[in-house]
Rosetta silent file (secondary structure, phi, psi, omega in degrees, C-alpha in Angstrom):
SEQUENCE: XXXXXXXXXXXXXXXXXXXXXXXXXXXXXXXXXXXXXXXXXXXXXXXXXXXXXXXXXXXXXXXXXXXXXXXXXXXXXXXXXXXXXXXXXXXXXXXXXXXXXXXXXXXXXXXXXXXXXXXXXXXXXXXXXXXXXXXXXXXXXXXX
SCORE:     score description
SCORE:     0.000 S_00000001
   1 L     0.000  130.125  177.678  -23.580 -137.892  142.906 S_00000001
   2 L   -74.960  132.027 -177.565  -21.567 -137.843  139.704 S_00000001
   3 L  -114.557    0.591  178.188  -17.863 -138.422  140.383 S_00000001
   4 L   155.624  178.869  177.220  -16.444 -138.206  136.867 S_00000001
   5 L   -97.807  129.946 -177.683  -16.647 -139.322  133.257 S_00000001
   6 L  -102.253  -39.889 -177.038  -16.081 -143.039  132.722 S_00000001
   7 E  -141.529  138.961  170.543  -16.665 -143.636  129.011 S_00000001
   8 E  -129.641  157.660 -172.728  -16.962 -141.416  125.971 S_00000001
   9 E   -96.193  135.199  168.816  -17.814 -142.417  122.413 S_00000001
  10 E  -113.190  120.654 -179.230  -15.537 -142.402  119.397 S_00000001
  11 E   -82.035  134.079 -178.865  -17.534 -142.894  116.201 S_00000001
  12 E  -141.973  147.497  175.297  -16.012 -145.269  113.697 S_00000001
  13 L   -90.549  -12.184 -178.215  -17.049 -146.877  110.426 S_00000001
  14 L  -145.948   96.460 -174.736  -14.713 -149.840  111.094 S_00000001
  15 H   -61.116  -39.240 -177.913  -14.329 -150.901  114.742 S_00000001
  16 H   -64.797  -45.274  179.363  -11.517 -153.379  114.072 S_00000001
  17 H   -63.140  -40.369 -178.905   -9.427 -150.821  112.179 S_00000001
  18 H   -70.761  -36.963  175.098  -10.039 -148.198  114.882 S_00000001
  19 H   -59.026  -44.455  178.444   -9.146 -150.664  117.645 S_00000001
  20 H   -62.880  -40.955  178.891   -5.853 -151.283  115.857 S_00000001
  21 H   -58.642  -50.593 -175.327   -5.277 -147.520  115.513 S_00000001
  22 H   -71.751  -34.329 -177.668   -5.732 -146.833  119.222 S_00000001
  23 H   -85.208  -43.411 -175.088   -3.847 -149.880  120.493 S_00000001
  24 H   -89.235  -36.545 -179.006   -0.996 -150.199  118.004 S_00000001
  25 H   -88.024  -38.236 -179.005   -0.421 -146.616  116.867 S_00000001
  26 L   -98.632   -9.814  176.896   -1.276 -144.736  120.080 S_00000001
  27 L    78.031   17.737  176.564   -0.266 -147.481  122.528 S_00000001
  28 L   -77.083  165.939  178.764   -3.575 -147.671  124.398 S_00000001
  29 E  -103.041  147.969  175.093   -4.759 -150.931  125.905 S_00000001
  30 E   -77.617  127.242  179.779   -7.794 -152.935  124.863 S_00000001
  31 E  -100.619  -46.069 -177.554  -10.275 -153.051  127.737 S_00000001
  32 E  -143.246  139.486  173.032  -13.315 -154.802  126.259 S_00000001
  33 E  -149.361   97.049 -176.455  -14.102 -156.549  122.971 S_00000001
  34 E  -140.826  152.220  176.942  -17.351 -158.494  123.090 S_00000001
  35 E   -78.076  144.723  174.303  -20.296 -159.312  120.885 S_00000001
  36 E  -133.331   73.716 -175.281  -23.679 -157.779  121.611 S_00000001
  37 L    70.390 -115.220 -178.666  -25.957 -159.577  119.192 S_00000001
  38 L   -94.565   12.427  178.153  -25.306 -158.025  115.812 S_00000001
  39 E  -135.882  175.140  179.601  -22.838 -155.447  117.108 S_00000001
  40 E  -121.908  146.820  173.157  -19.617 -155.247  119.149 S_00000001
  41 E  -110.301  109.437 -178.712  -18.735 -153.411  122.326 S_00000001
  42 E  -123.487  128.842  174.105  -15.108 -152.343  122.130 S_00000001
  43 E  -129.569  148.731  176.046  -13.385 -150.044  124.592 S_00000001
  44 E  -133.909  165.041  177.822   -9.777 -148.881  124.854 S_00000001
  45 E  -164.783  165.572  176.679   -7.977 -146.647  127.306 S_00000001
  46 L   -69.227  139.592 -175.516   -4.687 -145.181  128.416 S_00000001
  47 L   -60.486  -31.229 -177.798   -2.636 -147.693  130.424 S_00000001
  48 L   -95.449   10.196 -179.163   -2.200 -145.301  133.353 S_00000001
  49 L  -135.544   73.179 -174.211   -5.844 -144.233  133.540 S_00000001
  50 L   -66.727  -17.924 -176.496   -7.988 -147.323  134.238 S_00000001
  51 L   -84.202   -2.471 -177.524  -11.058 -145.329  135.222 S_00000001
  52 L  -129.102  133.166 -178.803  -11.593 -143.822  131.743 S_00000001
  53 E  -131.820  154.798  171.052  -12.409 -145.613  128.477 S_00000001
  54 E  -107.065  124.964  176.896  -13.166 -144.759  124.864 S_00000001
  55 E   -93.178  122.846 -178.616  -16.030 -146.756  123.355 S_00000001
  56 E   -91.349   99.686 -170.272  -15.466 -147.396  119.634 S_00000001
  57 E  -111.369  141.043  172.220  -19.013 -147.228  118.291 S_00000001
  58 E   -82.523  143.114  179.686  -20.492 -147.664  114.831 S_00000001
  59 L   -63.605  -20.168 -178.591  -23.006 -144.968  113.832 S_00000001
  60 L  -101.475   23.054 -177.188  -25.553 -147.676  112.982 S_00000001
  61 L   -84.929 -168.084 -178.803  -25.313 -149.420  116.351 S_00000001
  62 L   -55.721  138.241  173.765  -27.707 -149.831  119.251 S_00000001
  63 L    80.414    3.976  179.703  -29.778 -146.828  120.206 S_00000001
  64 L  -113.207  119.956  179.924  -29.199 -144.895  116.982 S_00000001
  65 L   -72.376  160.110 -175.405  -32.209 -144.380  114.713 S_00000001
  66 H   -56.749  -39.944 -179.502  -31.686 -144.717  110.925 S_00000001
  67 H   -65.490  -43.840  178.391  -31.817 -140.970  110.248 S_00000001
  68 H   -66.798  -37.063  178.422  -29.250 -140.221  112.946 S_00000001
  69 H   -61.276  -42.078  178.315  -27.086 -143.121  111.747 S_00000001
  70 H   -64.015  -44.171 -179.363  -26.993 -141.610  108.235 S_00000001
  71 H   -63.913  -44.681  179.007  -26.130 -138.164  109.628 S_00000001
  72 H   -63.559  -42.380  179.007  -23.409 -139.570  111.909 S_00000001
  73 H   -60.015  -41.725  179.086  -21.948 -141.663  109.087 S_00000001
  74 H   -63.843  -42.628 -179.939  -21.766 -138.566  106.892 S_00000001
  75 H   -67.045  -41.855  178.340  -20.017 -136.557  109.616 S_00000001
  76 H   -64.694  -41.431  179.625  -17.538 -139.348  110.377 S_00000001
  77 H   -62.135  -37.442  177.942  -16.859 -139.770  106.651 S_00000001
  78 H   -73.892  -18.115  179.763  -16.135 -136.038  106.353 S_00000001
  79 L    70.507   34.917 -177.436  -13.774 -136.254  109.334 S_00000001
  80 L  -107.148    6.826  177.485  -15.209 -133.194  111.036 S_00000001
  81 L   -89.137  128.610  175.387  -15.927 -134.657  114.462 S_00000001
  82 E   -81.940  133.141 -177.721  -13.467 -133.671  117.132 S_00000001
  83 E   -91.194   -9.310  178.914  -12.496 -136.577  119.333 S_00000001
  84 E   114.174 -167.991 -178.355  -11.253 -134.525  122.277 S_00000001
  85 E  -115.358  130.461  175.803   -7.957 -133.856  123.981 S_00000001
  86 E  -108.118  127.989 -178.028   -5.535 -136.585  125.033 S_00000001
  87 E   -87.795  148.253  177.496   -3.029 -135.629  127.708 S_00000001
  88 L  -143.517  160.422  173.463    0.613 -136.569  127.616 S_00000001
  89 L  -101.393    3.297  179.496    3.707 -135.739  129.637 S_00000001
  90 L  -152.881   78.671 -176.299    5.837 -135.559  126.459 S_00000001
  91 H   -60.084  -47.159 -177.450    4.001 -134.022  123.493 S_00000001
  92 H   -65.540  -40.628  178.796    7.081 -133.719  121.274 S_00000001
  93 H   -66.677  -44.910  178.149    8.250 -137.262  122.024 S_00000001
  94 H   -65.437  -36.932  176.636    4.799 -138.781  121.455 S_00000001
  95 H   -55.901  -48.941 -179.092    4.451 -136.732  118.276 S_00000001
  96 H   -64.113  -43.243 -179.922    7.635 -138.339  116.910 S_00000001
  97 H   -63.028  -49.928 -177.039    6.615 -141.841  118.042 S_00000001
  98 H   -66.700  -39.722  179.376    3.077 -141.626  116.675 S_00000001
  99 H   -61.581  -41.238  178.147    4.184 -139.991  113.432 S_00000001
 100 H   -64.534  -25.341  178.393    6.685 -142.855  112.891 S_00000001
 101 L   -87.155    0.783  176.349    3.780 -145.292  113.385 S_00000001
 102 L    99.350   10.074  178.028    1.818 -143.592  110.602 S_00000001
 103 L   -72.640  133.249  179.360   -0.453 -141.222  112.536 S_00000001
 104 E   -83.844  119.838  177.269   -1.524 -138.239  110.410 S_00000001
 105 E  -101.312  135.887  175.796   -0.811 -134.946  112.165 S_00000001
 106 E   -91.540  -21.826 -179.415   -2.621 -131.742  111.251 S_00000001
 107 E  -148.959  129.923  174.866   -0.340 -129.671  113.464 S_00000001
 108 E   -74.622  167.203 -177.986    3.136 -130.354  114.806 S_00000001
 109 E   -57.208  131.553  179.050    3.783 -129.551  118.509 S_00000001
 110 E  -135.095  147.929  175.230    3.345 -125.833  119.265 S_00000001
 111 E   -70.791  132.879  178.646    3.586 -123.746  122.413 S_00000001
 112 E  -128.953  164.438  177.891    0.163 -122.722  123.660 S_00000001
 113 L   -58.103  -26.897 -177.234   -0.970 -120.722  126.704 S_00000001
 114 L  -100.556   -2.130 -179.933   -1.922 -124.025  128.363 S_00000001
 115 E   147.223 -145.337  178.496    1.114 -126.058  127.299 S_00000001
 116 E  -113.657  133.620 -175.310    2.367 -127.824  124.173 S_00000001
 117 E  -135.031  137.198  168.216   -0.166 -129.118  121.687 S_00000001
 118 E  -121.870  157.532 -179.637   -0.131 -131.205  118.514 S_00000001
 119 E  -127.881  131.025 -179.932   -3.251 -132.144  116.540 S_00000001
 120 E  -134.955  167.861  175.558   -3.800 -135.448  114.776 S_00000001
 121 E  -110.015  148.974  170.884   -6.523 -137.471  113.083 S_00000001
 122 L   -86.473 -173.804 -176.363   -7.582 -140.998  113.869 S_00000001
 123 L   -69.490  -10.435  178.007   -8.235 -143.581  111.150 S_00000001
 124 L  -100.464   -8.641 -177.532  -11.776 -142.202  110.685 S_00000001
 125 L    99.555   -6.872  174.933  -10.738 -138.581  110.320 S_00000001
 126 L   -62.323  139.892 -179.151  -11.799 -137.541  113.843 S_00000001
 127 E  -106.420  152.260 -176.176   -9.281 -135.023  115.155 S_00000001
 128 E  -138.033  148.970  169.757   -7.683 -134.859  118.592 S_00000001
 129 E   -93.895  132.412  172.841   -5.501 -132.530  120.542 S_00000001
 130 E  -106.740  108.654 -166.554   -2.399 -134.161  122.051 S_00000001
 131 E  -122.023  129.768  169.756   -1.633 -131.868  124.959 S_00000001
 132 E  -105.196  108.968 -172.329    1.195 -131.544  127.460 S_00000001
 133 E   -82.224  145.927  170.104   -0.216 -129.142  130.027 S_00000001
 134 L   -80.129  162.281  174.335    1.598 -126.380  131.877 S_00000001
 135 L   -65.210  -37.804 -178.259    1.161 -125.989  135.608 S_00000001
 136 L  -131.992  155.547  176.077   -0.384 -122.575  134.985 S_00000001
 137 L   -70.846  124.766 -178.937   -2.018 -120.810  132.076 S_00000001
 138 L  -109.190   96.153 -175.124    0.594 -118.576  130.350 S_00000001
 139 L   -77.094   -0.110  176.315   -1.327 -115.857  128.512 S_00000001
 140 L   -80.216  -14.503 -179.579    1.883 -114.331  127.088 S_00000001
 141 L   -88.389  144.798 -179.769    2.029 -117.149  124.521 S_00000001
 142 L   -71.682  150.410  176.812    0.145 -116.874  121.261 S_00000001
 143 L   -87.335  -36.008 -173.738   -2.838 -119.062  120.598 S_00000001
 144 L   -67.182    0.000    0.000   -2.538 -119.143  116.793 S_00000001
């Protein structure tokens, strides 16, 4: 029986640079950094959520055929892959902290039906929602 998601992939063209982005700019902790032959296995995660990790993977790594590696590299280079939503209990405060550390934001914190959301890019151009959730969905608030 599946009990949850443990690891999801973040595609990167430079694992070391991306590790630095997630640990130093976003304050995540390094979980694993080990060699696997000609590649590296690097994972990071939120300090208060030990059961979930982000794997920082190169598009040309294990299990990716050359054609898919080229396609993934092109998508990562264009910065059009969404990296997901990261939850916070203080969207506006984290926005200010991360922005001061050099994180590029595409959207400053805004009220949404589900809470407060800001949108930023990682060092590869992948975009993420930084979300402070409401207890309940408030459909009186605009989405745009």
